CSV table of C-alpha atoms and ligand atoms in Angstrom, one decimal:
chain,number,residue,atom,x,y,z
A,8,UNK,CA,130.3,194.6,65.9
A,9,UNK,CA,131.3,195.2,69.5
A,10,UNK,CA,128.3,194.9,71.7
A,11,UNK,CA,127.3,195.8,75.3
A,12,UNK,CA,125.1,193.1,76.9
A,13,UNK,CA,123.2,193.1,80.1
A,14,UNK,CA,122.6,190.2,82.4
A,15,UNK,CA,120.5,189.7,85.6
A,16,UNK,CA,119.6,186.9,88.0
A,17,UNK,CA,115.9,186.9,89.1
A,18,UNK,CA,113.6,184.9,91.4
A,19,UNK,CA,114.6,182.5,94.1
A,20,UNK,CA,118.4,181.8,93.9
A,21,UNK,CA,119.9,178.4,93.2
A,22,UNK,CA,123.3,176.9,92.9
A,23,UNK,CA,124.8,177.4,89.4
A,24,UNK,CA,123.8,181.1,88.9
A,25,UNK,CA,127.4,182.2,89.3
A,26,UNK,CA,128.5,179.5,86.8
A,27,UNK,CA,126.1,181.0,84.2
A,28,UNK,CA,127.4,184.6,84.9
A,29,UNK,CA,131.0,183.4,84.5
A,30,UNK,CA,130.0,181.5,81.3
A,31,UNK,CA,128.4,184.7,79.9
A,32,UNK,CA,131.4,186.8,80.7
A,33,UNK,CA,133.9,184.4,79.3
A,34,UNK,CA,132.0,183.9,76.1
A,35,UNK,CA,131.4,187.7,75.7
A,36,UNK,CA,135.0,188.5,76.4
A,37,UNK,CA,136.4,185.9,74.0
A,38,UNK,CA,138.9,187.8,71.9
A,39,UNK,CA,136.7,187.2,68.8
A,40,UNK,CA,134.0,189.3,70.5
A,41,UNK,CA,135.3,191.4,73.3
A,42,UNK,CA,131.9,192.6,74.3
A,43,UNK,CA,131.1,194.6,77.4
A,44,UNK,CA,128.9,192.9,80.1
A,45,UNK,CA,126.8,194.9,82.5
A,46,UNK,CA,125.3,193.0,85.5
A,47,UNK,CA,122.1,194.4,87.0
A,48,UNK,CA,121.7,193.9,90.7
A,49,UNK,CA,118.8,192.4,92.6
A,50,UNK,CA,117.0,190.9,89.7
A,51,UNK,CA,114.9,193.0,87.4
A,52,UNK,CA,114.8,195.7,90.1
A,53,UNK,CA,118.3,196.6,88.9
A,54,UNK,CA,116.8,197.9,85.7
A,55,UNK,CA,115.1,200.7,87.6
A,56,UNK,CA,117.9,202.1,89.8
A,57,UNK,CA,120.5,204.5,88.6
A,58,UNK,CA,123.4,202.8,90.4
A,59,UNK,CA,122.1,199.2,90.5
A,60,UNK,CA,124.5,197.7,88.0
A,61,UNK,CA,128.2,196.8,87.7
A,62,UNK,CA,130.5,195.9,84.9
A,63,UNK,CA,131.3,192.2,84.9
A,64,UNK,CA,134.8,191.4,83.9
A,65,UNK,CA,137.0,188.3,83.6
A,66,UNK,CA,138.7,189.5,86.8
A,67,UNK,CA,135.6,190.0,89.0
A,68,UNK,CA,134.0,186.8,87.8
A,69,UNK,CA,137.1,184.6,88.3
A,70,UNK,CA,136.5,181.7,90.7
A,71,UNK,CA,132.8,182.4,91.2
A,72,UNK,CA,131.6,179.3,89.5
A,73,UNK,CA,132.2,177.1,92.6
A,74,UNK,CA,129.9,179.2,94.8
A,75,UNK,CA,126.2,179.1,95.4
A,76,UNK,CA,124.0,182.2,95.5
A,77,UNK,CA,124.6,185.0,92.9
A,78,UNK,CA,127.1,187.8,92.9
A,79,UNK,CA,124.4,190.1,91.4
A,80,UNK,CA,121.8,189.4,94.1
A,81,UNK,CA,118.2,188.5,93.3
A,82,UNK,CA,114.6,189.0,94.4
A,83,UNK,CA,111.3,187.2,93.7
A,84,UNK,CA,109.3,190.4,94.4
A,85,UNK,CA,109.2,194.0,93.2
A,86,UNK,CA,108.0,195.9,90.1
A,87,UNK,CA,108.5,193.1,87.6
A,88,UNK,CA,106.5,190.3,89.1
A,89,UNK,CA,104.5,188.8,86.2
A,90,UNK,CA,103.1,185.6,87.9
A,91,UNK,CA,101.7,185.5,91.3
A,92,UNK,CA,101.1,182.7,93.9
A,93,UNK,CA,98.8,180.4,92.0
A,94,UNK,CA,100.3,181.2,88.6
A,95,UNK,CA,98.0,184.1,87.9
A,96,UNK,CA,99.4,186.5,85.3
A,97,UNK,CA,100.1,190.1,86.2
A,98,UNK,CA,101.1,192.9,83.7
A,99,UNK,CA,104.2,195.0,84.1
A,100,UNK,CA,103.2,198.7,84.1
A,101,UNK,CA,104.0,200.9,81.2
A,102,UNK,CA,105.9,203.2,83.5
A,103,UNK,CA,108.2,200.4,84.6
A,104,UNK,CA,108.8,199.4,80.9
A,105,UNK,CA,109.5,203.0,79.9
A,106,UNK,CA,112.1,203.4,82.8
A,107,UNK,CA,113.7,200.1,81.8
A,108,UNK,CA,114.0,201.1,78.2
A,109,UNK,CA,115.5,204.5,79.1
A,110,UNK,CA,118.2,202.9,81.3
A,111,UNK,CA,119.1,200.2,78.7
A,112,UNK,CA,119.3,203.0,76.1
A,113,UNK,CA,121.5,205.1,78.3
A,114,UNK,CA,123.9,202.2,78.9
A,115,UNK,CA,123.8,201.2,75.2
A,116,UNK,CA,122.7,197.7,76.0
A,117,UNK,CA,122.1,195.7,72.9
A,118,UNK,CA,120.6,192.6,74.6
A,119,UNK,CA,119.6,191.5,78.0
A,120,UNK,CA,120.1,188.0,79.4
A,121,UNK,CA,117.5,187.1,82.0
A,122,UNK,CA,118.3,184.1,84.2
A,123,UNK,CA,115.2,182.9,86.0
A,124,UNK,CA,112.5,180.4,86.6
A,125,UNK,CA,108.9,180.3,85.4
A,126,UNK,CA,107.9,183.7,86.8
A,127,UNK,CA,111.1,185.5,85.8
A,128,UNK,CA,111.0,184.1,82.3
A,129,UNK,CA,107.3,185.3,82.0
A,130,UNK,CA,108.7,188.7,82.8
A,131,UNK,CA,111.3,188.3,80.2
A,132,UNK,CA,108.7,187.4,77.6
A,133,UNK,CA,106.7,190.5,78.5
A,134,UNK,CA,109.8,192.7,78.1
A,135,UNK,CA,110.5,191.0,74.8
A,136,UNK,CA,106.9,191.7,73.6
A,137,UNK,CA,107.5,195.4,74.5
A,138,UNK,CA,110.6,195.5,72.2
A,139,UNK,CA,113.4,194.7,74.6
A,140,UNK,CA,115.8,192.1,73.1
A,141,UNK,CA,115.8,189.4,75.8
A,142,UNK,CA,117.4,186.0,75.9
A,143,UNK,CA,116.2,183.6,78.7
A,144,UNK,CA,118.3,181.1,80.7
A,145,UNK,CA,116.2,178.6,82.7
A,146,UNK,CA,117.0,178.2,86.4
A,147,UNK,CA,115.2,176.7,89.3
A,148,UNK,CA,115.7,174.0,91.9
A,149,UNK,CA,112.1,172.9,91.2
A,150,UNK,CA,112.9,171.7,87.6
A,151,UNK,CA,109.4,172.6,86.7
A,152,UNK,CA,110.0,174.5,83.4
A,153,UNK,CA,108.6,173.2,80.2
A,154,UNK,CA,110.8,173.0,77.1
A,155,UNK,CA,114.0,172.1,78.9
A,156,UNK,CA,114.8,168.6,80.1
A,157,UNK,CA,116.6,170.1,83.1
A,158,UNK,CA,117.2,173.4,84.8
A,159,UNK,CA,120.5,174.0,86.7
A,160,UNK,CA,120.1,174.1,90.4
A,161,UNK,CA,117.9,171.0,90.5
A,162,UNK,CA,120.8,168.6,90.7
A,163,UNK,CA,122.3,170.5,93.7
A,164,UNK,CA,119.0,170.6,95.5
A,165,UNK,CA,118.6,166.8,94.9
A,166,UNK,CA,122.1,166.3,96.3
A,167,UNK,CA,121.1,168.2,99.4
A,168,UNK,CA,118.0,166.1,99.8
A,169,UNK,CA,119.9,162.9,99.3
A,170,UNK,CA,122.4,163.9,102.0
A,171,UNK,CA,119.6,164.8,104.4
A,172,UNK,CA,117.9,161.4,103.8
A,173,UNK,CA,121.2,159.6,104.5
A,174,UNK,CA,121.4,161.4,107.8
A,175,UNK,CA,117.8,160.8,108.7
A,176,UNK,CA,118.2,157.1,108.0
A,177,UNK,CA,120.9,156.6,110.7
A,178,UNK,CA,118.9,158.5,113.4
A,179,UNK,CA,115.6,156.9,112.3
A,180,UNK,CA,117.1,153.4,112.6
A,181,UNK,CA,118.7,154.1,116.0
A,182,UNK,CA,115.4,155.2,117.4
A,183,UNK,CA,113.1,152.9,115.3
A,184,UNK,CA,111.2,156.0,114.3
A,185,UNK,CA,109.2,157.2,111.4
A,186,UNK,CA,110.9,160.3,109.9
A,187,UNK,CA,109.0,162.6,107.6
A,188,UNK,CA,111.0,165.1,105.5
A,189,UNK,CA,109.2,168.0,103.8
A,190,UNK,CA,111.0,169.3,100.7
A,191,UNK,CA,110.5,172.2,98.2
A,192,UNK,CA,109.3,172.0,94.6
A,193,UNK,CA,106.2,174.2,94.6
A,194,UNK,CA,103.5,172.4,92.4
A,195,UNK,CA,105.9,169.8,91.0
A,196,UNK,CA,107.3,166.7,92.7
A,197,UNK,CA,110.6,166.4,91.0
A,198,UNK,CA,112.8,167.2,94.0
A,199,UNK,CA,110.9,164.7,96.2
A,200,UNK,CA,110.9,162.1,93.4
A,201,UNK,CA,114.6,162.2,92.6
A,202,UNK,CA,115.8,163.0,96.2
A,203,UNK,CA,113.5,160.2,97.5
A,204,UNK,CA,114.9,157.6,95.2
A,205,UNK,CA,118.5,158.6,95.7
A,206,UNK,CA,118.1,158.8,99.4
A,207,UNK,CA,116.3,155.5,99.8
A,208,UNK,CA,112.9,156.9,101.0
A,209,UNK,CA,110.3,154.3,101.7
A,210,UNK,CA,107.4,156.5,100.6
A,211,UNK,CA,107.3,159.6,98.3
A,212,UNK,CA,104.4,161.9,98.4
A,213,UNK,CA,104.2,164.4,95.4
A,214,UNK,CA,101.6,166.9,94.2
A,215,UNK,CA,100.9,164.9,91.0
A,216,UNK,CA,99.8,161.8,92.9
A,217,UNK,CA,97.2,162.6,95.6
A,218,UNK,CA,97.7,160.2,98.5
A,219,UNK,CA,95.5,158.4,100.9
A,220,UNK,CA,96.5,158.7,104.6
A,221,UNK,CA,94.9,155.3,105.3
A,222,UNK,CA,97.0,153.6,102.5
A,223,UNK,CA,100.1,155.3,103.7
A,224,UNK,CA,99.4,154.1,107.3
A,225,UNK,CA,98.8,150.5,106.0
A,226,UNK,CA,102.1,150.7,104.1
A,227,UNK,CA,104.1,151.8,107.2
A,228,UNK,CA,102.3,149.3,109.4
A,229,UNK,CA,103.2,146.5,107.0
A,230,UNK,CA,106.8,147.6,106.9
A,231,UNK,CA,106.9,147.2,110.7
A,232,UNK,CA,105.3,143.7,110.4
A,233,UNK,CA,107.9,142.8,107.8
A,234,UNK,CA,110.8,143.7,110.1
A,235,UNK,CA,111.5,147.3,109.3
A,236,UNK,CA,111.1,149.3,112.5
A,237,UNK,CA,112.0,152.6,110.9
A,238,UNK,CA,110.7,154.3,107.8
A,239,UNK,CA,111.4,157.5,105.9
A,240,UNK,CA,108.7,159.4,104.1
A,241,UNK,CA,109.6,162.3,101.8
A,242,UNK,CA,106.8,164.7,101.2
A,243,UNK,CA,106.8,167.5,98.6
A,244,UNK,CA,105.6,170.8,100.0
A,245,UNK,CA,102.8,170.8,97.4
A,246,UNK,CA,101.6,167.2,98.0
A,247,UNK,CA,98.0,166.7,98.9
A,248,UNK,CA,95.9,164.0,100.5
A,249,UNK,CA,93.1,162.9,98.1
A,250,UNK,CA,90.3,165.4,97.8
A,251,UNK,CA,92.3,168.1,99.8
A,252,UNK,CA,94.0,171.3,98.7
A,253,UNK,CA,97.7,172.3,98.9
A,254,UNK,CA,98.7,173.4,102.4
A,255,UNK,CA,100.0,176.9,103.0
A,256,UNK,CA,101.8,178.4,106.0
A,257,UNK,CA,101.2,182.1,106.9
A,258,UNK,CA,104.4,184.1,106.7
A,259,UNK,CA,105.4,187.7,107.7
A,260,UNK,CA,103.5,190.5,105.9
A,261,UNK,CA,100.4,188.4,105.5
A,262,UNK,CA,102.0,186.3,102.8
A,263,UNK,CA,101.2,182.6,102.4
A,264,UNK,CA,103.9,180.1,101.3
A,265,UNK,CA,103.5,176.4,100.6
A,266,UNK,CA,104.3,174.4,103.7
A,267,UNK,CA,103.1,172.4,106.6
A,268,UNK,CA,102.1,169.2,104.9
A,269,UNK,CA,104.9,167.3,106.7
A,270,UNK,CA,103.4,168.0,110.1
A,271,UNK,CA,99.9,167.1,108.8
A,272,UNK,CA,101.1,163.7,107.6
A,273,UNK,CA,102.9,163.1,110.9
A,274,UNK,CA,99.7,164.0,112.9
A,275,UNK,CA,97.4,161.9,110.7
A,276,UNK,CA,99.8,158.9,110.7
A,277,UNK,CA,100.1,159.1,114.5
A,278,UNK,CA,96.3,159.0,114.8
A,279,UNK,CA,96.1,155.9,112.6
A,280,UNK,CA,99.2,153.9,113.7
A,281,UNK,CA,99.4,154.7,117.4
A,282,UNK,CA,95.7,154.3,117.9
A,283,UNK,CA,96.7,150.6,117.7
A,284,UNK,CA,99.2,151.1,120.6
A,285,UNK,CA,102.2,150.4,118.3
A,286,UNK,CA,103.7,153.5,119.9
A,287,UNK,CA,105.9,154.5,117.0
A,288,UNK,CA,107.5,157.9,117.4
A,289,UNK,CA,107.1,160.2,114.4
A,290,UNK,CA,109.3,163.2,113.8
A,291,UNK,CA,109.1,165.8,111.0
A,292,UNK,CA,112.0,167.7,109.4
A,293,UNK,CA,111.4,170.6,107.0
A,294,UNK,CA,114.5,170.9,104.8
A,295,UNK,CA,113.6,174.4,103.6
A,296,UNK,CA,116.2,176.8,102.1
A,297,UNK,CA,119.1,174.4,102.7
A,298,UNK,CA,118.0,173.0,99.4
A,299,UNK,CA,118.7,176.3,97.7
A,300,UNK,CA,122.0,177.1,99.4
A,301,UNK,CA,125.5,175.8,99.2
A,302,UNK,CA,127.9,175.2,96.3
A,303,UNK,CA,126.7,173.8,92.9
A,304,UNK,CA,127.3,170.2,92.0
A,305,UNK,CA,129.6,169.3,89.1
A,306,UNK,CA,126.6,168.9,86.9
A,307,UNK,CA,125.2,172.3,87.7
A,308,UNK,CA,128.5,174.0,87.2
A,309,UNK,CA,128.8,172.4,83.7
A,310,UNK,CA,125.1,173.0,82.8
A,311,UNK,CA,125.3,176.6,84.1
A,312,UNK,CA,128.4,177.3,82.1
A,313,UNK,CA,127.0,175.8,78.9
A,314,UNK,CA,123.8,177.8,79.3
A,315,UNK,CA,125.8,181.0,79.7
A,316,UNK,CA,127.8,180.4,76.6
A,317,UNK,CA,124.8,179.5,74.6
A,318,UNK,CA,122.9,182.6,75.7
A,319,UNK,CA,125.8,184.7,74.3
A,320,UNK,CA,125.7,182.7,71.1
A,321,UNK,CA,122.0,183.4,70.8
A,322,UNK,CA,122.7,187.2,71.1
A,323,UNK,CA,125.3,186.9,68.3
A,324,UNK,CA,122.6,185.2,66.2
A,325,UNK,CA,120.0,187.8,67.0
A,326,UNK,CA,117.6,185.1,68.3
A,327,UNK,CA,115.8,187.3,70.8
A,328,UNK,CA,112.7,186.0,72.7
A,329,UNK,CA,114.5,182.6,72.9
A,330,UNK,CA,115.6,180.6,75.9
A,331,UNK,CA,118.5,178.2,76.1
A,332,UNK,CA,117.2,174.7,76.6
A,333,UNK,CA,118.8,171.3,77.5
A,334,UNK,CA,117.6,168.5,75.3
A,335,UNK,CA,119.2,165.1,74.7
A,336,UNK,CA,122.5,166.2,76.2
A,337,UNK,CA,122.7,169.2,73.9
A,338,UNK,CA,122.1,172.9,74.7
A,339,UNK,CA,119.6,174.1,72.2
A,340,UNK,CA,117.1,177.0,72.2
A,341,UNK,CA,113.3,177.4,72.3
A,342,UNK,CA,111.0,180.4,72.3
A,343,UNK,CA,110.6,181.7,75.9
A,344,UNK,CA,106.8,181.7,75.3
A,345,UNK,CA,106.8,177.9,75.0
A,346,UNK,CA,108.7,177.4,78.2
A,347,UNK,CA,106.3,179.5,80.4
A,348,UNK,CA,103.0,178.2,78.9
A,349,UNK,CA,102.5,175.6,81.6
A,350,UNK,CA,104.5,174.0,84.4
A,351,UNK,CA,106.4,170.8,83.7
A,352,UNK,CA,105.1,168.3,86.3
A,353,UNK,CA,105.6,164.6,87.0
A,354,UNK,CA,103.3,162.5,84.8
A,355,UNK,CA,101.9,159.2,86.2
A,356,UNK,CA,103.7,157.2,83.5
A,357,UNK,CA,107.0,158.8,84.1
A,358,UNK,CA,109.7,156.1,84.2
A,359,UNK,CA,111.1,157.4,87.5
A,360,UNK,CA,107.7,156.8,89.1
A,361,UNK,CA,107.6,153.3,87.6
A,362,UNK,CA,111.2,152.6,88.9
A,363,UNK,CA,110.2,153.8,92.4
A,364,UNK,CA,107.2,151.5,92.4
A,365,UNK,CA,109.3,148.6,91.1
A,366,UNK,CA,111.6,148.8,94.1
A,367,UNK,CA,108.7,149.0,96.5
A,368,UNK,CA,108.5,152.7,97.2
A,369,UNK,CA,104.9,153.8,98.1
A,370,UNK,CA,103.3,156.9,96.7
A,371,UNK,CA,100.5,156.5,99.2
A,372,UNK,CA,98.0,155.9,96.5
A,373,UNK,CA,97.7,152.1,96.3
B,20,F6P,O1,110.9,178.1,93.3
B,20,F6P,C1,111.9,177.8,94.1
B,20,F6P,C2,111.5,177.7,95.6
B,20,F6P,O2,112.6,177.4,96.4
B,20,F6P,C3,110.3,176.8,95.8
B,20,F6P,O3,110.7,175.4,95.8
B,20,F6P,C4,109.8,177.3,97.1
B,20,F6P,O4,108.4,177.0,97.3
B,20,F6P,C5,110.0,178.8,97.0
B,20,F6P,O5,111.0,179.0,96.1
B,20,F6P,C6,110.4,179.4,98.3
B,20,F6P,O6,110.5,180.8,98.1
B,20,F6P,P1,111.1,181.8,99.1
B,20,F6P,O7,112.6,181.8,99.0
B,20,F6P,O8,110.5,183.1,98.7
B,20,F6P,O9,110.7,181.4,100.5
């Protein structure tokens, strides 16, 4: 039967969202199906406005795969927020659910594809529990979603970090400096771990492995003694010194966002190293939203497209409340509920951690 399906992109953007949208449209418009596709604008908020949607066609999605961002727009705030800062749950109001159902009914939407990270998929689960047929697609540069080996967006962010480290190496060497780069990832260290390894960082500081400033200072000092005048330290925004809490930066509107640990590491290292009159210059670079911008890598274009196609297949199978999931090189599906139960973080026995240690990278803990 010919269907009309809805799709939206929610939460922080990441490269590969447009690839998913194109994948959804191409699979839905396949001659065997020829379904209608309605795209809702600005994340879930598009479900509340009378004119916040557009028809997605083969024509208006042609060529979008190669571009970052999302042609639908997105937001990580508004009426549908279902997880706040520290991961606390919040309930979507009955009024919002009723308005959403009314719009979906008016547009004859048979199913809704929600493309988002941990918070946005928690919203998807809530909508599903209220009777809205949702299919989830996992996205985030942080790669912190359970039940999928990888989210699209992660590879592009890591490529950005790698490029940044390549650039920092040349200036660090020229000036014989210690360069500290702070990267995103919220409470998970995946971006720092992968970007740090690919970019040749000397030390990687991640939330999962609390670090000692003294040990980090010893490590950098030793590098100097061994004939390495410059060093690169990559620090995840959620990394913490042993016994301390994550660091937040106040933002506009009284909001607090993770950030500032890079400067703290620089200050503390300076106290320890330069107190011994080594006079090593230390500089901090916060990579910020550059990691979310730009065009998707080859891998993210392919993963995004495969996710979009699989999401449409799940609608055809009537597998609502499920999320597409990447496992062992295949795109499979899992209940959304299992993906949002807890964050996927780096475990101490992760092989990537072992590999880093094996090539002499310090995590500031030993
Ligand atoms: O979850 C993706 C992410 O980029 C995090 O790594 C980062 O902490 C956060 O979003 C930044 O959010 P915003 O775009 O609201 O500053």
